[in-house]
Coordinates of C-alpha atoms in Angstrom, one line a residue:
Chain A
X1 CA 291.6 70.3 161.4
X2 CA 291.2 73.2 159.4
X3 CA 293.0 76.2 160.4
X4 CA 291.0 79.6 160.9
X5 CA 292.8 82.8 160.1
X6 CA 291.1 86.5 159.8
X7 CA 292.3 89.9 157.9
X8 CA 292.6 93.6 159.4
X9 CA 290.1 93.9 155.8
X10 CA 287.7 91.6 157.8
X11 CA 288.0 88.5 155.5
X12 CA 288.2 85.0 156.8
X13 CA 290.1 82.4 155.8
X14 CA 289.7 78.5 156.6
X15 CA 292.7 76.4 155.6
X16 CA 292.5 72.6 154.6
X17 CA 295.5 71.1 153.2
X18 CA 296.1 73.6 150.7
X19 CA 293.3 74.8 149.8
X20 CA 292.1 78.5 151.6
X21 CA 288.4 79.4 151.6
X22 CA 287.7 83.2 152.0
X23 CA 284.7 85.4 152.5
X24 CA 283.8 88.5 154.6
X25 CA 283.1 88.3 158.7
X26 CA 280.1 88.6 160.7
X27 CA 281.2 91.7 161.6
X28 CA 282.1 93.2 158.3
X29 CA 278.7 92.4 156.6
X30 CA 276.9 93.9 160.2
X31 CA 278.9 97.0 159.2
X32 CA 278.1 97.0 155.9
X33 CA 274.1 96.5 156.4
X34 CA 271.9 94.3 153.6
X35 CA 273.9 93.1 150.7
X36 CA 272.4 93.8 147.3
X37 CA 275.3 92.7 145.2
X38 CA 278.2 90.2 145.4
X39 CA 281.0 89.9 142.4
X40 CA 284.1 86.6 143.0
X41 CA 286.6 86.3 141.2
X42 CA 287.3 84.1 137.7
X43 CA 288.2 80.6 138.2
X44 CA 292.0 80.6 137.5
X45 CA 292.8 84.3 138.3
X46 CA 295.8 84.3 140.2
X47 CA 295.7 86.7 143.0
X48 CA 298.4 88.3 145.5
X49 CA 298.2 88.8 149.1
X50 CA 295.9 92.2 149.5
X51 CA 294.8 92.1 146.2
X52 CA 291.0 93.2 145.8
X53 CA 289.3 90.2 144.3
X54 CA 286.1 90.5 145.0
X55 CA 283.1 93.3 145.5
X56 CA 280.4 93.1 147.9
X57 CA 278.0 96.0 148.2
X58 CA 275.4 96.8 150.2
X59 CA 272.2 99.5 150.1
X60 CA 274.6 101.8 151.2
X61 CA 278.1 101.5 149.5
X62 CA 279.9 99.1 147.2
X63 CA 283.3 97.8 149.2
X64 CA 286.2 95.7 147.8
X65 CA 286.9 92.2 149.1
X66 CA 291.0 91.4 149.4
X67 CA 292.6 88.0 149.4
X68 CA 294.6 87.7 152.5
X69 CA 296.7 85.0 150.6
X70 CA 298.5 84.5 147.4
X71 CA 297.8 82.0 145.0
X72 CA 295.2 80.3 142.2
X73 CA 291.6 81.2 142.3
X74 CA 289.9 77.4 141.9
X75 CA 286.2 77.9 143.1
X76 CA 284.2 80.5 143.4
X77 CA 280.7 80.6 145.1
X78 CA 277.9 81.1 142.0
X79 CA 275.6 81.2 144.5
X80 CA 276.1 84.8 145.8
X81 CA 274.9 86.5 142.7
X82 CA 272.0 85.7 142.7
X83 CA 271.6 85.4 146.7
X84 CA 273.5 88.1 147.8
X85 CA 271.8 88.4 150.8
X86 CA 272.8 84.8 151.9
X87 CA 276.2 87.3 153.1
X88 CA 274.2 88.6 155.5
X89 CA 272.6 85.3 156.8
X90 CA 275.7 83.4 157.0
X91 CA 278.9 85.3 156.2
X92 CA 281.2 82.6 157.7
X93 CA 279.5 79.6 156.5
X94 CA 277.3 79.0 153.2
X95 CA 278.2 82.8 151.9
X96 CA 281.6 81.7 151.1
X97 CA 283.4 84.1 148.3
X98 CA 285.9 82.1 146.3
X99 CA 288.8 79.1 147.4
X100 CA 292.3 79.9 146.6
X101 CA 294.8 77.4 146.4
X102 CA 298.0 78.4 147.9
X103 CA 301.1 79.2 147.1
X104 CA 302.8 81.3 150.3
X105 CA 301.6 79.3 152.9
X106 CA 303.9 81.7 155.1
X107 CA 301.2 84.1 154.5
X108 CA 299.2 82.6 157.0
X109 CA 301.4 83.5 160.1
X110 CA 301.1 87.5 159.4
X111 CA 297.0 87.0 159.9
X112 CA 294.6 87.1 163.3
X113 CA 293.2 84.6 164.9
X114 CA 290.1 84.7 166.1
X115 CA 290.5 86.5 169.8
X116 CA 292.9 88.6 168.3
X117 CA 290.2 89.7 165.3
X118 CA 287.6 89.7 168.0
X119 CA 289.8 92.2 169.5
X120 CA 290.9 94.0 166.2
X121 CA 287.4 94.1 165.1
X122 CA 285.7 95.6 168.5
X123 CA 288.4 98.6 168.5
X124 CA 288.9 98.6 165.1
Chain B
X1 CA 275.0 110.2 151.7
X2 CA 278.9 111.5 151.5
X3 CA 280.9 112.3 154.4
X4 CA 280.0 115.3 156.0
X5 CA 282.9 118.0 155.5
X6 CA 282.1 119.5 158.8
X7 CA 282.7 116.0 160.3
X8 CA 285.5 118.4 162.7
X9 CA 282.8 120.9 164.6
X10 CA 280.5 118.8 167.2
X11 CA 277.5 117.3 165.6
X12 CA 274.5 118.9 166.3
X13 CA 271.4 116.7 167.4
X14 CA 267.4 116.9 166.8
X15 CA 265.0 116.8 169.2
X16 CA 264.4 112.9 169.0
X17 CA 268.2 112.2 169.2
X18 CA 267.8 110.3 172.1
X19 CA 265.0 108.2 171.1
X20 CA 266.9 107.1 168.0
X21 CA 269.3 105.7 170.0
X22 CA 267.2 103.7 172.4
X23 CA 265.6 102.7 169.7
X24 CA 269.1 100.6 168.6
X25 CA 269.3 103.2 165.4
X26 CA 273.1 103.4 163.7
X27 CA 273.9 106.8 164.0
X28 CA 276.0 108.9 161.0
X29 CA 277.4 112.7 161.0
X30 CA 275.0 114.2 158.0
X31 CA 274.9 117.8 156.9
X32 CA 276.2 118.6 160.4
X33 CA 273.8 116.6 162.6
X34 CA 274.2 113.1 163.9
X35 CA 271.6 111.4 162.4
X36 CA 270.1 108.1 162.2
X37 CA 270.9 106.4 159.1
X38 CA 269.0 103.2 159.8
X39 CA 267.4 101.3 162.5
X40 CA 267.6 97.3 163.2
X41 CA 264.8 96.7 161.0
X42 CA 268.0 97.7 158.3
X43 CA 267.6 99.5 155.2
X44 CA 266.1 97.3 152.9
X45 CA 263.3 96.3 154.9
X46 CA 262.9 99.9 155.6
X47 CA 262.4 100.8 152.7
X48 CA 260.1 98.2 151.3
X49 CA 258.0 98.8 154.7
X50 CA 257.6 102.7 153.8
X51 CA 256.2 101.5 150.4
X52 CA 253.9 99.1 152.4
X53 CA 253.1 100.4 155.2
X54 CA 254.0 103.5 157.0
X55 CA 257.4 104.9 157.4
X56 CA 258.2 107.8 160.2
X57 CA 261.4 109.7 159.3
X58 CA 263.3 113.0 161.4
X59 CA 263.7 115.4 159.1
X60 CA 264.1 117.9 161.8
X61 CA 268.1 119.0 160.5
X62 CA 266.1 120.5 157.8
X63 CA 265.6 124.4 157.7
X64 CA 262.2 125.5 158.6
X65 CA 261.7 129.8 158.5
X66 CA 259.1 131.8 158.2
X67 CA 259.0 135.0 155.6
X68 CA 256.8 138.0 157.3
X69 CA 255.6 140.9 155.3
X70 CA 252.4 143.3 155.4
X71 CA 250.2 141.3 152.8
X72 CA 251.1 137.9 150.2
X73 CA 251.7 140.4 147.2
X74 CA 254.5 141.8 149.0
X75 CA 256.2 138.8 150.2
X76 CA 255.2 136.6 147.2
X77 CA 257.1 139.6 145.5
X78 CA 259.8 139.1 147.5
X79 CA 260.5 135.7 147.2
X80 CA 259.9 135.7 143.6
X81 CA 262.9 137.7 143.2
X82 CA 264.8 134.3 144.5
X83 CA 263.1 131.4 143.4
X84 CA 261.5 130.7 139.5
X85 CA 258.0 129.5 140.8
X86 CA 254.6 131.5 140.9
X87 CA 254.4 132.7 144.3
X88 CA 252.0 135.3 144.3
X89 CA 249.4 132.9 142.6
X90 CA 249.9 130.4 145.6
X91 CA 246.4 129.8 147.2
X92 CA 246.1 129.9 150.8
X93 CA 247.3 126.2 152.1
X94 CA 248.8 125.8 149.0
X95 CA 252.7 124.2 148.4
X96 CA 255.2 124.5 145.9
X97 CA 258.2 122.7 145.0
X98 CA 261.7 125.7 143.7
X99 CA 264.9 126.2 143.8
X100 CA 267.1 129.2 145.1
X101 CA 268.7 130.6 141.9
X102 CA 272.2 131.9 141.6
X103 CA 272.3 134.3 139.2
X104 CA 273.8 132.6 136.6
X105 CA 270.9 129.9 136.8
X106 CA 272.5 127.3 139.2
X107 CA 270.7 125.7 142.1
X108 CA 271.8 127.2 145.8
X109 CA 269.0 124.9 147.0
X110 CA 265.6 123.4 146.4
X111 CA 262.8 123.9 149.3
X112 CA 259.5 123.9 149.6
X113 CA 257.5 126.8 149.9
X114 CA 253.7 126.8 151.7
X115 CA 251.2 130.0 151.8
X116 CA 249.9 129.3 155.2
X117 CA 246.0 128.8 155.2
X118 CA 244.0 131.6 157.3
X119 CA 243.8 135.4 157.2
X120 CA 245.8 135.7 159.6
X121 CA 248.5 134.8 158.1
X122 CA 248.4 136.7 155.0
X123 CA 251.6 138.0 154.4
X124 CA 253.3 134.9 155.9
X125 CA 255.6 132.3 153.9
X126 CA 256.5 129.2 155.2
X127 CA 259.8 128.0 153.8
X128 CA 261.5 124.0 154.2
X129 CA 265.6 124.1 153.2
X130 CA 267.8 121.4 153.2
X131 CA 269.9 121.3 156.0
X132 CA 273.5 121.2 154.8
X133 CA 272.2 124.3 153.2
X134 CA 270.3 126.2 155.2
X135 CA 272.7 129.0 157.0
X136 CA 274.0 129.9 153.8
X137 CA 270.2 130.0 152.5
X138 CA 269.0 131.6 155.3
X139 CA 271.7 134.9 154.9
X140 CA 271.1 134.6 151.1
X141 CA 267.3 135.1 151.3
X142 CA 267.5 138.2 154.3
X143 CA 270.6 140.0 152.3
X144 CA 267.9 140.2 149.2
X145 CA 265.0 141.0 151.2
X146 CA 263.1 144.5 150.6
X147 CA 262.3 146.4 153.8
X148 CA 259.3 145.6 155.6
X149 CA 259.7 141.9 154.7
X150 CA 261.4 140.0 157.7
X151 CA 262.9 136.4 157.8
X152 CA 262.4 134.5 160.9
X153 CA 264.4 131.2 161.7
X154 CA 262.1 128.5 163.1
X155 CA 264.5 126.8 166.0
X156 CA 261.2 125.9 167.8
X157 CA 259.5 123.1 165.5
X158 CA 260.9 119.3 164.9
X159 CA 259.9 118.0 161.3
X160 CA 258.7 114.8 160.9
X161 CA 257.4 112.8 157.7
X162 CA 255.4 109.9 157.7
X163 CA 255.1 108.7 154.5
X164 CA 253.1 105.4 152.8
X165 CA 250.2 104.3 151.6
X166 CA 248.8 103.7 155.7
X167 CA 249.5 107.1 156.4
X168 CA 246.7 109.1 156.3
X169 CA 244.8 106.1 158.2
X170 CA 247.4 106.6 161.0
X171 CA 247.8 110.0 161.2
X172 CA 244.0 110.5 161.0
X173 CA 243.2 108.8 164.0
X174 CA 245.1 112.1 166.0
X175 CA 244.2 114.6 163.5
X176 CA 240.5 114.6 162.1
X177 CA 239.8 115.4 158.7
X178 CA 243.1 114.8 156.9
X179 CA 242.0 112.9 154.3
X180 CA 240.5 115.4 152.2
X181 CA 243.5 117.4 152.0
X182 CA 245.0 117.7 148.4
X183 CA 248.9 117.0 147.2
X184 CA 251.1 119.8 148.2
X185 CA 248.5 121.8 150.8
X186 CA 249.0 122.5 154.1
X187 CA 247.1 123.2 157.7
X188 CA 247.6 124.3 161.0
X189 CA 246.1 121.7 163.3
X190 CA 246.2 120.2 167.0
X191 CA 248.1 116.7 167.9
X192 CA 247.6 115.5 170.8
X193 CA 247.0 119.4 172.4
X194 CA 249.5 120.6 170.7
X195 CA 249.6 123.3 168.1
X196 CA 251.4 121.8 164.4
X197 CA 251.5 122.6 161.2
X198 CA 251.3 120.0 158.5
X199 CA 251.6 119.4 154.5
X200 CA 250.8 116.7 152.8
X201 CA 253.7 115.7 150.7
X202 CA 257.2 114.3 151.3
X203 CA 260.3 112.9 149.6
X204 CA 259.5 109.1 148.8
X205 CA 257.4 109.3 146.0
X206 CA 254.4 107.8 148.5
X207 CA 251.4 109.7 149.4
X208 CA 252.1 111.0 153.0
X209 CA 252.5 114.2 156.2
X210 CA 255.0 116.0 156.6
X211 CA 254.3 117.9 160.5
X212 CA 256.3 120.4 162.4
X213 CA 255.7 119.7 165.8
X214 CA 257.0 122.3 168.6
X215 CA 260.6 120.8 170.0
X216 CA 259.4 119.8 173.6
X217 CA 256.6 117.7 172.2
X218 CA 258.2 115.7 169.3
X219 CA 258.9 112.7 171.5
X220 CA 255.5 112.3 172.8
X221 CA 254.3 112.4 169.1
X222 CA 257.2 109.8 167.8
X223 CA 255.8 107.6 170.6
X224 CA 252.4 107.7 169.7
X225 CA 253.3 107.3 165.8
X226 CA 255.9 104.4 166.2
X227 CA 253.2 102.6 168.3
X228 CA 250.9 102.4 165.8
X229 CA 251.0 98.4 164.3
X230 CA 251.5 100.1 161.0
X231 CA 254.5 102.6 161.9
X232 CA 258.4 101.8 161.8
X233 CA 261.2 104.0 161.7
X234 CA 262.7 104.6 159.0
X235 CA 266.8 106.3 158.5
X236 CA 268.0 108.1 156.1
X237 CA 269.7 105.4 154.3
X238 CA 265.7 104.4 153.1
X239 CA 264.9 107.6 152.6
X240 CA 267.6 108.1 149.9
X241 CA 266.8 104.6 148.2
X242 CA 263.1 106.0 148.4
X243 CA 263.8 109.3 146.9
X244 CA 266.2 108.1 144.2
X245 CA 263.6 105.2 142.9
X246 CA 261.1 108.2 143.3
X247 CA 263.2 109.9 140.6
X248 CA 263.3 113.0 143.2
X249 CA 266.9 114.9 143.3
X250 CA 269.2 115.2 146.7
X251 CA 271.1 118.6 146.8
X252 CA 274.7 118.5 146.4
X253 CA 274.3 115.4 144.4
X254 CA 272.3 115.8 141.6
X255 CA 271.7 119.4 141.4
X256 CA 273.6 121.8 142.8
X257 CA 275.1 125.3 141.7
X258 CA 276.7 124.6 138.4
X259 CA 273.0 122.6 137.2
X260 CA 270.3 125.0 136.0
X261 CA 266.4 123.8 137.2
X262 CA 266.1 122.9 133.1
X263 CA 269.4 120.4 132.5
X264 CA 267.7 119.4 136.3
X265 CA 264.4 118.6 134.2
X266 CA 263.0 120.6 136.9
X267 CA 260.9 122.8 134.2
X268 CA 257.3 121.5 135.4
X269 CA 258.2 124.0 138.9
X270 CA 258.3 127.2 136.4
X271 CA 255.1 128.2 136.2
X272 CA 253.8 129.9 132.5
X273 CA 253.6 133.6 134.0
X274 CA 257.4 133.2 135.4
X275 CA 258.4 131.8 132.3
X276 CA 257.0 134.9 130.4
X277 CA 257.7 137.1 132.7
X278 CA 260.9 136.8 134.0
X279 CA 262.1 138.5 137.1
X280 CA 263.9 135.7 138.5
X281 CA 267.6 135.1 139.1
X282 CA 269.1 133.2 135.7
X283 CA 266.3 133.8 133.7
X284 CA 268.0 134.8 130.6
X285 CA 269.6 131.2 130.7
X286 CA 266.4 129.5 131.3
X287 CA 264.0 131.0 128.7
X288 CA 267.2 129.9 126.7
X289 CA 267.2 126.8 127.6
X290 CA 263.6 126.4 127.6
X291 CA 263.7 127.4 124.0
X292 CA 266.9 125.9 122.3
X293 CA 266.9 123.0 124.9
X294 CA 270.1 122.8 127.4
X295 CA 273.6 121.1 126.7
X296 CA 272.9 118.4 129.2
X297 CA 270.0 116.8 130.9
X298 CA 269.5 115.1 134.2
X299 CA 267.9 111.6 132.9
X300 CA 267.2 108.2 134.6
X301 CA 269.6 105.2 134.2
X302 CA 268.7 101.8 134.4
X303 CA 271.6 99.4 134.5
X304 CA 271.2 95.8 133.0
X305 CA 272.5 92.8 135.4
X306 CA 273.0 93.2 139.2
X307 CA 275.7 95.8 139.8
X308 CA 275.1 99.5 141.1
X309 CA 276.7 102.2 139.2
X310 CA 277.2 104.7 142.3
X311 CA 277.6 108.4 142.1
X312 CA 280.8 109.6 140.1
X313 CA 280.4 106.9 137.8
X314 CA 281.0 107.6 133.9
X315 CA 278.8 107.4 131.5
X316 CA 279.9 106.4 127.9
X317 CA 278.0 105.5 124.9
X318 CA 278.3 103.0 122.7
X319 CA 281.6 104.2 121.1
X320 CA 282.9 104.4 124.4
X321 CA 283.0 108.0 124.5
X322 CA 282.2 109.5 127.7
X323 CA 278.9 111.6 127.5
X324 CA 278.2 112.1 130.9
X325 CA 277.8 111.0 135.0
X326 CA 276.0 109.3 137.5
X327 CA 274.8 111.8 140.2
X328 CA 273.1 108.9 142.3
X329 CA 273.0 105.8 142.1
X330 CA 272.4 102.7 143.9
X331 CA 269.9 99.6 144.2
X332 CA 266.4 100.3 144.3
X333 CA 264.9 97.3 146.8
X334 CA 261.0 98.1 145.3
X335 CA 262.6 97.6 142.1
X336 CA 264.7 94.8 143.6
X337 CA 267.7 96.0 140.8
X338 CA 269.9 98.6 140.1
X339 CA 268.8 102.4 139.8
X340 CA 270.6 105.3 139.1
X341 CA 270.5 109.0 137.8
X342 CA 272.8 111.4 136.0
X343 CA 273.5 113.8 133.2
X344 CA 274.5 113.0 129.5
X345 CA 274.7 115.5 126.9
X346 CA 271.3 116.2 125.3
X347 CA 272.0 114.1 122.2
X348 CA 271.7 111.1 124.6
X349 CA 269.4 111.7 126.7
X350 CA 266.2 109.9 124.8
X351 CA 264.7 107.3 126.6
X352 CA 265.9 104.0 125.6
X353 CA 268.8 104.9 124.7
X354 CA 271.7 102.1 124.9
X355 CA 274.6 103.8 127.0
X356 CA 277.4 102.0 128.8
X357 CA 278.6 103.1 132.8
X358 CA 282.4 102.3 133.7
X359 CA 281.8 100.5 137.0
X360 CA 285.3 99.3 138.4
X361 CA 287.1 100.0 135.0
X362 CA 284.5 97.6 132.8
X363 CA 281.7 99.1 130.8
X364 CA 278.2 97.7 132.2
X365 CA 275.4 98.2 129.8
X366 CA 272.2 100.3 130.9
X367 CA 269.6 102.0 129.6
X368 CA 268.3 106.0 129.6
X369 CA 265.0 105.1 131.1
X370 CA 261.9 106.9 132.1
X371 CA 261.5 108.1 136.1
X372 CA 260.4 107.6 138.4
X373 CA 261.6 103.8 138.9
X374 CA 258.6 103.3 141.3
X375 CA 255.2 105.0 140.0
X376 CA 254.4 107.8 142.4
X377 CA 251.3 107.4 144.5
X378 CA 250.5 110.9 145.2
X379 CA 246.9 111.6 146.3
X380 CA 246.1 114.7 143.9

């Protein structure tokens, strides 16, 4: 069962073992409007927690993408380039960003879960 | 589209505030109003409907004012003392594109400027500012007006714009006999009873209306528009993607008060007698630059790959040297790719040139290209 974790930068993350797959919420790409242009991360980049990783911009404004976790950067989704609108269609599914594997699990604890994004994200 | 520096004083709304929010639109501060930067349709499909279909835009933040004096010599005169365009020459129902000079040369604003048709109204100018600018417009153009020429301040007309290539189609149906009028002329007509006065041009590159319509009846009129198959609302977020891929300048962005109208590339809105002549603020510095060529030069960018290159952005060229910036810049959905334009330093500025733009600290190759992005489809 993977575990589902969310950032006050509107990133998710979905755990499995040690692997972490991130990409942008429902609610940030509504906020953000139709996505023109997605950039992920290098396979093998090593990232920190809060590091910006990744760009996604829309019509409107370009916005950086942070990594809620540290660790190794071991997939990243080609995809997005040259479907950047697939962010828009299915932010927390197909229109992953990039899969970290991790190496502060801890990291996970000081993240939202879902109600509490919900939450976050409707006062926010 | 940057934040509004007023964002503190209360926003100010149009008369169709209220339907822009029914209608499910995402409102923004801009230039002091709270306006609607996009609708549900979204920006992109906005956009690509205005170049379609039809697109119906508020523009009603903008300045509308009247100039009154005792015959068009006179008040031609007058405004010709502001603004570098032939005035006096202006036909009756004829529009012009100019710029408030400073009088060093710099932009205080561009407008639009229409001789209304009719004898009666000889001696009247109808003037369209850009709203983050118009009070300071408005007390520039009085403070410099001779006696017996009056500025009035037009609170009691809306602006609208309806703008694409199903526009005059539309807007014919409640206004008879549109179609013959040219690019850049105007009438007084009736919609739907009510008295309005229209032009025929607009800020998307797209044939189109542009229709003040008196404050209490703006609503009925947006109804009648938006329920036409062929009609969507469009936000401002469309309308500066339009505008940009139109090649067209925003105020405050790409021309402001330290740009002359010639590093602007604005030289085609000097007519040959104020050239010659003179008489204008700044126009020792543009017969100057008209004749040595300026330092810089506002020129259109075209960015290989995917990624915008967004206003601020430094231009380099090849060397790495910077040469220049981007004034506006973002991705052009008609041209489904990056757009953008700036100023380099006239050395650069031929089209084709190979430049380089620093997005997020790496240099992205692009292109000095030829604008507009998106052929205009004026009806001349």
């Amino acid at each position: 069962m993977a575990i589902e974790k969310f950032s006050k930068d509107h990133e998710w993350i979905r755990v499995e073992g040690d692997i972490a797959t991130i990409g942008i919420t429902v609610h940030a790409q509504d906020q953000l409007g139709d996505v023109v242009f997605v950039e992920v991360p290098e396979v093998g980049r090593k990232v920190s927690a809060e590091e910006a990783v990744a760009v996604v911009e829309s019509v409107k404004a370009a916005s950086d993408v942070y990594s809620p976790v540290t660790g190794e950067v071991i997939e990243a989704n080609g995809d997005l380039a040259a479907t950047p609108g697939l962010v828009n269609e299915d932010a927390e599914g197909k229109a992953w960003f990039f899969k970290v594997r991790l190496a502060k699990p801890a990291e996970l604890d000081a993240l939202m879960d879902r109600a509490a994004y919900d939450d976050f994200a409707k006062n926010g | 589209m940057s934040a509004d520096p007023t964002a503190s004083a209360p926003l100010r709304r149009t008369p169709l505030y209220d339907l822009h929010v029914a209608a499910g639109a995402k409102m923004v501060p801009f230039a002091g109003y709270d306006m609607p930067v996009q609708y549900p349709l979204g920006v992109l499909k906005e956009h690509l409907w205005t170049r379609e279909k039809a697109g119906l835009f508020d523009v009603s933040h903008m300045g509308i004012c009247w100039l009154h004096g005792p015959d068009h010599a006179t008040t031609a005169g007058a405004l010709e003392a502001l603004v570098p365009a032939d005035i006096l020459n202006l036909k009756p129902g004829q529009q012009r594109y100019s710029q408030l000079l400073a009088a060093d040369g710099g932009i205080l604003d561009d407008l639009m400027i229409t001789r209304p048709e009719g004898n009666q109204s000889d001696g009247t100018l109808l003037l369209v500012v850009n709203a983050g600018c118009k009070d300071a417009d408005y007390a520039h153009i009085a403070k410099h007006l001779p006696a017996g020429v009056r500025l009035d301040v037009d609170d009691a007309h809306a602006l609208i714009a309806l703008q694409g290539p199903r526009a005059v189609a539309v807007l014919s149906k409640l206004i008879p006999d549109i179609e013959s009028m040219s690019f850049m002329s105007g009438r007084f007509a009736t919609l739907d009873g009510q008295p309005v006065h229209l032009t025929r041009s607009g800020y998307t590159g797209e044939d189109g209306y542009e229709i003040a319509v008196p404050n209490a009846h703006v609503a009925k009129v947006w109804n009648l528009l938006t329920a036409t198959p062929d009609v969507e609302a469009i936000g401002l977020g469309a309308r500066d993607s339009l505008r940009l891929e139109a090649g067209l300048c925003l105020y405050g962005h790409d021309i402001d008060k330290t740009t002359s109208p010639i590093e602007a590339r604005l030289q085609w809105s000097i007519q040959k007698r104020r050239r010659d002549e003179g008489g204008f603020p700044g126009a020792d510095r543009i017969k100057a630059e008209l004749a040595n060529g300026p330092k810089r030069r506002r020129v259109g960018v075209k960015p290989e790959g995917r990624a915008p290159a967004r206003e601020g952005t430094e231009i380099q060229d090849m060397s790495g040297k910077p040469i220049g910036t981007i004034t506006s810049g973002g991705f052009g959905p008609s041209v489904n790719g990056p757009v953008a334009m700036g100023y380099v330093e006239s050395a650069h500025a031929e089209l084709g040139t190979k430049i380089q733009l620093m997005v997020r600290g790496k240099p992205l190759p692009a292109t000095i290209a030829n604008m507009p992005f998106t052929p205009h489809r004026y009806v001349r």
